[in-house]
Coordinates of C-alpha atoms and ligand atoms in Angstrom, one line a residue:
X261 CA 233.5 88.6 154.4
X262 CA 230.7 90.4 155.7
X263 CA 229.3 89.1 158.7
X264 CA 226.5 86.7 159.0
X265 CA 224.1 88.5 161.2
X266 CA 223.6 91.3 158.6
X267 CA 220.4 90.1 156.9
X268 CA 219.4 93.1 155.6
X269 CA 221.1 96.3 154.7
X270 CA 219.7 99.9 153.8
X271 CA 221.6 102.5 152.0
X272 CA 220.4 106.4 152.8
X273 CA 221.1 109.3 150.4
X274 CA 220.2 112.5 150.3
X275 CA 220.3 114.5 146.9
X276 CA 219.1 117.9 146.6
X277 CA 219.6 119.2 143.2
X278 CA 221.7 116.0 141.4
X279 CA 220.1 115.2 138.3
X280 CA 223.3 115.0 136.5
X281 CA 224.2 112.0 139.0
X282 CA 221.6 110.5 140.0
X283 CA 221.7 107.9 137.5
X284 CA 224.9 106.8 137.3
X285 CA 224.8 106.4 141.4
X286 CA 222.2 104.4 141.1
X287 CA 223.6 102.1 138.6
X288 CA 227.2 102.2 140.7
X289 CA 225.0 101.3 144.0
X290 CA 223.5 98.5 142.4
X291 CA 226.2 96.6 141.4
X292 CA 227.8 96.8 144.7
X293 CA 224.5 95.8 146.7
X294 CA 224.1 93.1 144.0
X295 CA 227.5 91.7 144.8
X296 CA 226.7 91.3 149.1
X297 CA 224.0 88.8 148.3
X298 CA 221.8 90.0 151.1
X299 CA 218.5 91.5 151.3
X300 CA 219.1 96.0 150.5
X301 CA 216.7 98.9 150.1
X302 CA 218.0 102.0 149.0
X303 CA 216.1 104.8 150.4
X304 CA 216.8 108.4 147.9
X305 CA 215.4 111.8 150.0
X306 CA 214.6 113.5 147.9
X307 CA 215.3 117.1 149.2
X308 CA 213.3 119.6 147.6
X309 CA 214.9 119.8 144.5
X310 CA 214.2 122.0 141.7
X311 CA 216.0 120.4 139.0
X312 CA 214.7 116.9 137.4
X313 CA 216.0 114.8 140.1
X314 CA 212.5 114.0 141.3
X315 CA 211.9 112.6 138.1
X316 CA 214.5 110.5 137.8
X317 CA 214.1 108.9 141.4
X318 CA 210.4 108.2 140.5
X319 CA 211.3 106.3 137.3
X320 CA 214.2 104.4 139.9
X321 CA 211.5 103.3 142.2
X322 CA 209.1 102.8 138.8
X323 CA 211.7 100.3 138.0
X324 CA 213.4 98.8 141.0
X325 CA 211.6 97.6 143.6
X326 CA 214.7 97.8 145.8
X327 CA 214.4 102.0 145.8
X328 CA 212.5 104.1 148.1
X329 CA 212.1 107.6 147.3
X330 CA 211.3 110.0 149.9
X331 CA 210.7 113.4 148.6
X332 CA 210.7 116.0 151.2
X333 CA 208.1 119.2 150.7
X334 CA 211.3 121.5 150.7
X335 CA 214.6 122.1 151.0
X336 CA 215.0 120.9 154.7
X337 CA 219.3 120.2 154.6
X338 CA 221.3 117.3 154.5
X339 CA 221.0 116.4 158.3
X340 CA 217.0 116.6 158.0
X341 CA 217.0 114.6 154.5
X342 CA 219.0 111.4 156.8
X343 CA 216.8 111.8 159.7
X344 CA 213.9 111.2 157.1
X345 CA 215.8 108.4 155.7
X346 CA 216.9 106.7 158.9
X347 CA 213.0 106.8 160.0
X348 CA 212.3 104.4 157.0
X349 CA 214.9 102.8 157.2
X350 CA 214.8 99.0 158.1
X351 CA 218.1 97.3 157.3
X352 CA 220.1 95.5 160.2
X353 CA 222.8 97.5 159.3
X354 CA 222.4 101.2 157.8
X355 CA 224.6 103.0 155.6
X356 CA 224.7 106.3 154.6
X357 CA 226.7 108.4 151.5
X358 CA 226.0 111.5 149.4
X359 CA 224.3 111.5 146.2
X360 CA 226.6 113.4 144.1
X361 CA 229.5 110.1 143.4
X362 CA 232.2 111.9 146.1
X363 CA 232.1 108.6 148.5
X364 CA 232.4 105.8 146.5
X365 CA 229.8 102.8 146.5
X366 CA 232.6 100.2 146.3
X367 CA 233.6 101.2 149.6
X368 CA 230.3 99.9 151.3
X369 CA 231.6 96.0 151.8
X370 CA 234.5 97.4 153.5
X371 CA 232.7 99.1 155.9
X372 CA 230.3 96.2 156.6
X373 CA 232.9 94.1 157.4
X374 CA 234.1 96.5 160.0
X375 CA 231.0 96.9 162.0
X376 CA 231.2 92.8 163.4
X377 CA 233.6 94.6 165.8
X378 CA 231.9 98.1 165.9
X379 CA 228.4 100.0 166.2
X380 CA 229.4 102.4 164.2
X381 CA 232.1 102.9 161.6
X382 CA 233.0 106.0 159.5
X383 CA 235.0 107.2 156.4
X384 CA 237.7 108.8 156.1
X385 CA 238.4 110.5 152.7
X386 CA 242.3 110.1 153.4
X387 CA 243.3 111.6 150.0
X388 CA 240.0 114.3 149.9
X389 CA 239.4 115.4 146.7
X390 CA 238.3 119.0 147.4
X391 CA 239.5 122.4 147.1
X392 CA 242.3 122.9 149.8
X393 CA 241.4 126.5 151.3
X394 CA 238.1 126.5 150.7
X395 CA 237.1 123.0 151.9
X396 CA 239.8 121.0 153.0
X397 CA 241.7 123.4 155.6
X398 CA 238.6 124.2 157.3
X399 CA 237.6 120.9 158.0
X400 CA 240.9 119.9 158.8
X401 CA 240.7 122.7 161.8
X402 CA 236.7 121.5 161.9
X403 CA 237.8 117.8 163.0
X404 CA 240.5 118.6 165.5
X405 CA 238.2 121.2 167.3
X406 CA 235.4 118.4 167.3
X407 CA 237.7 115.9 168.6
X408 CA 239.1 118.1 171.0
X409 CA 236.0 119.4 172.4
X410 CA 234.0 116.0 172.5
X411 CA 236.9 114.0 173.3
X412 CA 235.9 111.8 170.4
X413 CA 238.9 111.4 167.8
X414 CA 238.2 110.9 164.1
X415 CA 240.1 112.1 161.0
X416 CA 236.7 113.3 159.1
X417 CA 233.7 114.0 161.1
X418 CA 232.2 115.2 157.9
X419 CA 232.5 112.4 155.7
X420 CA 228.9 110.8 154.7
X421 CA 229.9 107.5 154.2
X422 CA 229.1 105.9 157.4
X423 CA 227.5 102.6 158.2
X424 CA 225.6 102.1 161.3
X425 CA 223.7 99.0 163.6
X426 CA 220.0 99.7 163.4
X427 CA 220.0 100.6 167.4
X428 CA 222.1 103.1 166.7
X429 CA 220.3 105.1 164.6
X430 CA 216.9 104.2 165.9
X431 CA 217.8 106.0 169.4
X432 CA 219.0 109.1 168.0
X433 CA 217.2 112.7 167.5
X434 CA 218.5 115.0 164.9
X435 CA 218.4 118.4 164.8
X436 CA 219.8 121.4 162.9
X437 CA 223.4 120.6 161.4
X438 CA 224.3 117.6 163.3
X439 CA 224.4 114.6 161.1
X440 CA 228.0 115.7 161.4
X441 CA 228.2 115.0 165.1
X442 CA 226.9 111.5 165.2
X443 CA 230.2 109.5 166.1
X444 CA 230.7 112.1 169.0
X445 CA 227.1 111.8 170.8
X446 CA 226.6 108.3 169.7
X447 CA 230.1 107.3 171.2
X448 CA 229.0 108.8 174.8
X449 CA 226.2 106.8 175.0
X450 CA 228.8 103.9 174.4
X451 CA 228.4 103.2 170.9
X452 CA 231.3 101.5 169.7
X453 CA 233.2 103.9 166.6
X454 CA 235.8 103.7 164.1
X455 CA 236.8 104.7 161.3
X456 CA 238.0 103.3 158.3
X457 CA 239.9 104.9 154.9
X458 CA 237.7 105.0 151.9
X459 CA 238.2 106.7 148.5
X460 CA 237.0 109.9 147.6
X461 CA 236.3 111.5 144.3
X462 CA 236.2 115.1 142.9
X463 CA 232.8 116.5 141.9
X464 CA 232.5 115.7 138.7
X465 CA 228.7 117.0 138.1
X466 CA 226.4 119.4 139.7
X467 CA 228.0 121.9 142.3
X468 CA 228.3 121.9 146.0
X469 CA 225.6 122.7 148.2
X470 CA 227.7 124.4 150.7
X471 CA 230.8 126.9 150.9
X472 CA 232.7 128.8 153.7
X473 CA 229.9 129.7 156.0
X474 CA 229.7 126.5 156.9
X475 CA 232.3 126.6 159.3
X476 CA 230.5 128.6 161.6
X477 CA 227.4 126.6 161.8
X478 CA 230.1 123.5 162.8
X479 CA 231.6 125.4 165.6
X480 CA 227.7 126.5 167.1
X481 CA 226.3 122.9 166.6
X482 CA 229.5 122.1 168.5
X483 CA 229.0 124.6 171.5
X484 CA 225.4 123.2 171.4
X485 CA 226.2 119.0 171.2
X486 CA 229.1 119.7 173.9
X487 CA 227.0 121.7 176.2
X488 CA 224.3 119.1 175.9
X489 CA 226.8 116.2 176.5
X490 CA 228.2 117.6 179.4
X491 CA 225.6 119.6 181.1
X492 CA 222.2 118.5 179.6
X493 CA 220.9 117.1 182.9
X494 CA 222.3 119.1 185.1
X495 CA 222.4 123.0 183.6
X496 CA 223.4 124.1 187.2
X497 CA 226.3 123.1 187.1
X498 CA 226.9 125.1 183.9
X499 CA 225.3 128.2 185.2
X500 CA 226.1 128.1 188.4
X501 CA 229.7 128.3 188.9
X502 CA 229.9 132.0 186.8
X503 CA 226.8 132.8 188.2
X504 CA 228.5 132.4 191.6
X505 CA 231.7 133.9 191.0
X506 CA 230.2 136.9 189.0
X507 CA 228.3 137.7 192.2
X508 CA 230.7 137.2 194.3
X509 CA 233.1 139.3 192.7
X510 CA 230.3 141.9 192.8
X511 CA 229.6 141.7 195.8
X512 CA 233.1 142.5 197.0
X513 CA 233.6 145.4 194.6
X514 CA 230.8 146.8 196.3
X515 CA 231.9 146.1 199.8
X516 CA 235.0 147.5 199.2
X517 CA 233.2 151.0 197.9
X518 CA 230.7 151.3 201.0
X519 CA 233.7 150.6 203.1
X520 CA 235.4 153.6 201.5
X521 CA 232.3 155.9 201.6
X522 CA 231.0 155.6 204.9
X523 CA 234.7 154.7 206.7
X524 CA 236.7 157.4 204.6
X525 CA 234.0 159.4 203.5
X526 CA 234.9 159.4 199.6
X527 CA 231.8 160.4 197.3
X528 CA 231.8 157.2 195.0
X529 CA 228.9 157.9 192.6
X530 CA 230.9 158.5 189.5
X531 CA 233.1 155.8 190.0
X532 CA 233.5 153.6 187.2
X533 CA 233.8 150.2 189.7
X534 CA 230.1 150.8 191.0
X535 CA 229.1 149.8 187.6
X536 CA 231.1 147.2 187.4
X537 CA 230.3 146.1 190.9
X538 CA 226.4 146.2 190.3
X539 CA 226.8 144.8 186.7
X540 CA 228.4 142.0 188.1
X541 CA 225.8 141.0 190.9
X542 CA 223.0 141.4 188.9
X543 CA 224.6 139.6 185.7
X544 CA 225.3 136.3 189.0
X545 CA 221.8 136.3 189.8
X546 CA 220.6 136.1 186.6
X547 CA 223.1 133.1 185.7
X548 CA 222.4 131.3 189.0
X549 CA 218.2 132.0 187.8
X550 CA 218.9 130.7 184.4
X551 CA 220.3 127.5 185.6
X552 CA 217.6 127.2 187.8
X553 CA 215.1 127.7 184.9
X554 CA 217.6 125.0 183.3
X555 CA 217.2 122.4 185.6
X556 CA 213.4 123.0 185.6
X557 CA 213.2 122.4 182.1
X558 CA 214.9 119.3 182.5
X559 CA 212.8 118.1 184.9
X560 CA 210.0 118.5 182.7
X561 CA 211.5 117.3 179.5
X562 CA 212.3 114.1 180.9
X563 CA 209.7 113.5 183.4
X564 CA 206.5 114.6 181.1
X565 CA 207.9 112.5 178.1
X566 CA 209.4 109.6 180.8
X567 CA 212.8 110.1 179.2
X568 CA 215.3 108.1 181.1
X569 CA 218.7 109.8 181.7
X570 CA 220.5 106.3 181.2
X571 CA 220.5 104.4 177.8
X572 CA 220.2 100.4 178.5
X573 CA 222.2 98.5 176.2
X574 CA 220.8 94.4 177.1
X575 CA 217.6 93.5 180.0
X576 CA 218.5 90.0 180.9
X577 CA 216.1 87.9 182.9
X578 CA 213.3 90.9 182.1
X579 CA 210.2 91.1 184.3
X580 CA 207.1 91.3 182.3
X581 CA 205.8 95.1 183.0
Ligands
LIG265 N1 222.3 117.8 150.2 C1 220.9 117.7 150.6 N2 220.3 118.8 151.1 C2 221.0 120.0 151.2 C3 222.4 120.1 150.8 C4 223.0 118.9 150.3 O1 220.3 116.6 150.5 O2 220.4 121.0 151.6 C5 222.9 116.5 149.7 C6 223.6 116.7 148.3 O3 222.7 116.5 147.2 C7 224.6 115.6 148.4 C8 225.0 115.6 149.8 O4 223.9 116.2 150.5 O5 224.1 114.4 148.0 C9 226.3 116.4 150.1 O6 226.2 117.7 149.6 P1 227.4 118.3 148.8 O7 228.1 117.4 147.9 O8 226.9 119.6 148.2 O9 228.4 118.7 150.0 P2 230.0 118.6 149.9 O10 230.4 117.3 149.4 O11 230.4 119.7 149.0 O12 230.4 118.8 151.4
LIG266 MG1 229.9 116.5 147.7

C-alpha cells in the first residue's frame, strides 16, 4: 500500500541522447503512475540532445498533460539535468530514474511504500546488468570507498532510481557529479536512508553516456563532499594540524643545523636537510594561512547569505518573526 499522505508524486528523468527509448519509457511510466491512483507529473530534462529526443518529449507534453519537458540549452550532465528537474518538481514525494529503461518503472510502488518509514530510499540493482570490468567492478570498489569514507553504507550509490520527501530535495545544492552523493550528505543532515532491491535491465537501445573515466571524477567528488562534511565550517581544523606539524618539524630541522654550525662549526650550505628544513616551514605557514583564509570564507558564505550551520527539522510553538 502506499501511504496515505503521498498526494502527489513527481517522477524526474534526465535523457540526453535517447530517442530510441524515450517512447516506450513513457508508455512503461504511465501505466505504473496510472495504477497509484494519485495525483503524478513527470518532469523529462531534456539535456541537450542532439538526436530527436527533443521531439519526441514535445509531442509527450503535446499529448499528456501529465509531462513536463525541461530542455536544458546544452549538455550540462546527469547531476545538473536532476537539479533542473528537482527545481520544478512539486510532488510530495519525488522520484528519480534514468531515461534509457535500466531501472525499471514497476519498481516505483515499491519504493513509495518504503519511504512511510524513510526520507529517502534508494535502489539497489542487486543483479546489475552491466559489463563486469568496465562498469560493475568499479562501482563495486566506488560504493565501498563511498561508504567507507562518508560512513554512509549502501550497496549502489549510483543507482538512479531513488525516491525522495519533497524537504529533502528542496534543501539540497548540487553541484558538479554529485547526484551520486545524495544518500551520504542528505543522511548527515539526518535524513532518514535506505535502500531497497529493484530490477535492473541491460541497455537495450542507445549507448552509455559514460565509461572508465568516470571513476576518477567519483573519488574527487568524494575528497570534495567528505572534506565539506567534515571540515566545511571549520577549515582550520583541516589545515591546521599539517600546517602545524610541517612547521614544527621545520623548525627543528633547522635548529638542529644552526646548532651544528655555530656550536661545531660545520659549513651546512650544501646540505640537503636545509632544504628540507625551510621547505617545511614555509609549506606550515602557508597551510596554517590557507585555513585562515578558509575560515574567512566561511564566515562570509554563511553570514552574507544568513546560512545557518544547523538544519531544523520541526518549530513547535513558533514566534511570529
Ligand atoms: N544523461 C544525461 N546527461 C548526461 C549523461 C547522461 O541526462 O550528460 C542521462 C542518460 O540519458 C540516462 C541517464 O542519464 O537517462 C543515465 O545515463 P547512462 O545510461 O548513460 O549511464 P549508465 O547507466 O551507463 O551509468
Ligand atoms: Mg544506463
Amino acid at each position: 500500500m502506499i501511504p496515505q499522505w503521498i498526494k502527489s508524486i513527481s517522477v524526474v528523468i534526465p535523457l540526453y541522447n535517447e530517442e530510441e527509448n524515450v517512447e516506450e519509457l513513457h508508455r512503461r511510466l504511465t501505466e505504473v503512475l496510472k495504477e497509484l491512483q494519485r495525483k503524478y507529473e513527470i518532469i523529462y530534462v531534456d539535456d541537450g540532445s542532439t538526436d530527436g529526443t527533443p521531439q519526441l518529449l514535445e509531442t509527450l507534453a503535446h499529448d499528456d498533460e501529465h509531462v513536463i519537458v525541461l530542455s536544458l540549452r546544452r549538455n550540462f550532465g546527469q547531476t545538473a539535468a536532476f537539479a533542473a528537474g528537482f527545481d520544478f518538481a512539486s510532488g510530495d514525494v519525488i522520484v528519480t530514474m534514468d531515461g534509457d529503461l535500466q531501472n525499471d518503472p514497476s519498481d516505483i510502488p515499491k519504493l513509495l511504500q518504503y519511504i512511510d518509514g524513510y526520507d529517502l530510499v534508494s535502489g539497489w540493482r542487486k543483479k546489475r546488468r552491466d559489463p563486469f570490468f568496465r562498469r560493475r567492478l568499479p562501482s563495486m570498489i566506488a560504493n565501498w570507498l563511498i561508504s567507507t569514507v562518508t560512513g554512509v553504507k549502501l550497496h549502489d550509490y549510483g543507482c538512479s532510481l531513488k525516491a525522495y520527501r519533497r524537504e529533502v530535495i528542496k534543501n539540497l545544492r548540487l553541484y558538479g557529479e554529485m547526484h551520486r552523493f545524495i544518500p551520504a550528505v542528505a543522511s548527515w543532515y539526518g535524513v532518514r536512508v535506505t535502500e531497497v532491491e529493484t530490477k535492473h535491465h541491460p541497455r537495450l537501445r542507445g549507448k552509455s553516456k559514460y565509461g572508465i573515466s568516470r571513476t576518477i571524477k567519483v573519488v574527487l567528488d568524494l575528497i570534495t563532499v567528505k572534506f565539506l562534511q567534515s571540515f566545511s565550517t571549520k577549515p582550520i581544523q583541516f589545515f591546521g594540524p599539517f600546517g602545524l606539524f610541517f612547521s614544527a618539524l621545520g623548525f627543528l630541522i633547522s635548529l638542529y643545523l644552526t646548532l651544528r654550525k655555530f656550536l661545531f662549526g660545520e659549513s651546512i650550505g650544501g646540505r640537503p636537510l636545509l632544504l628540507l628544513g625551510v621547505l617545511l616551514i614555509i609549506v606550515g605557514i602557508q597551510l596554517i594561512g590557507m585555513g585562515l583564509l578558509g575560515e574567512m570564507l566561511v564566515r562570509v558564505y554563511h553570514e552574507s547569505q544568513r546560512k545557518p550551520i544547523y538544519v531544523i527539522k520541526k518549530i513547535i510553538g513558533k514566534k511570529e518573526k
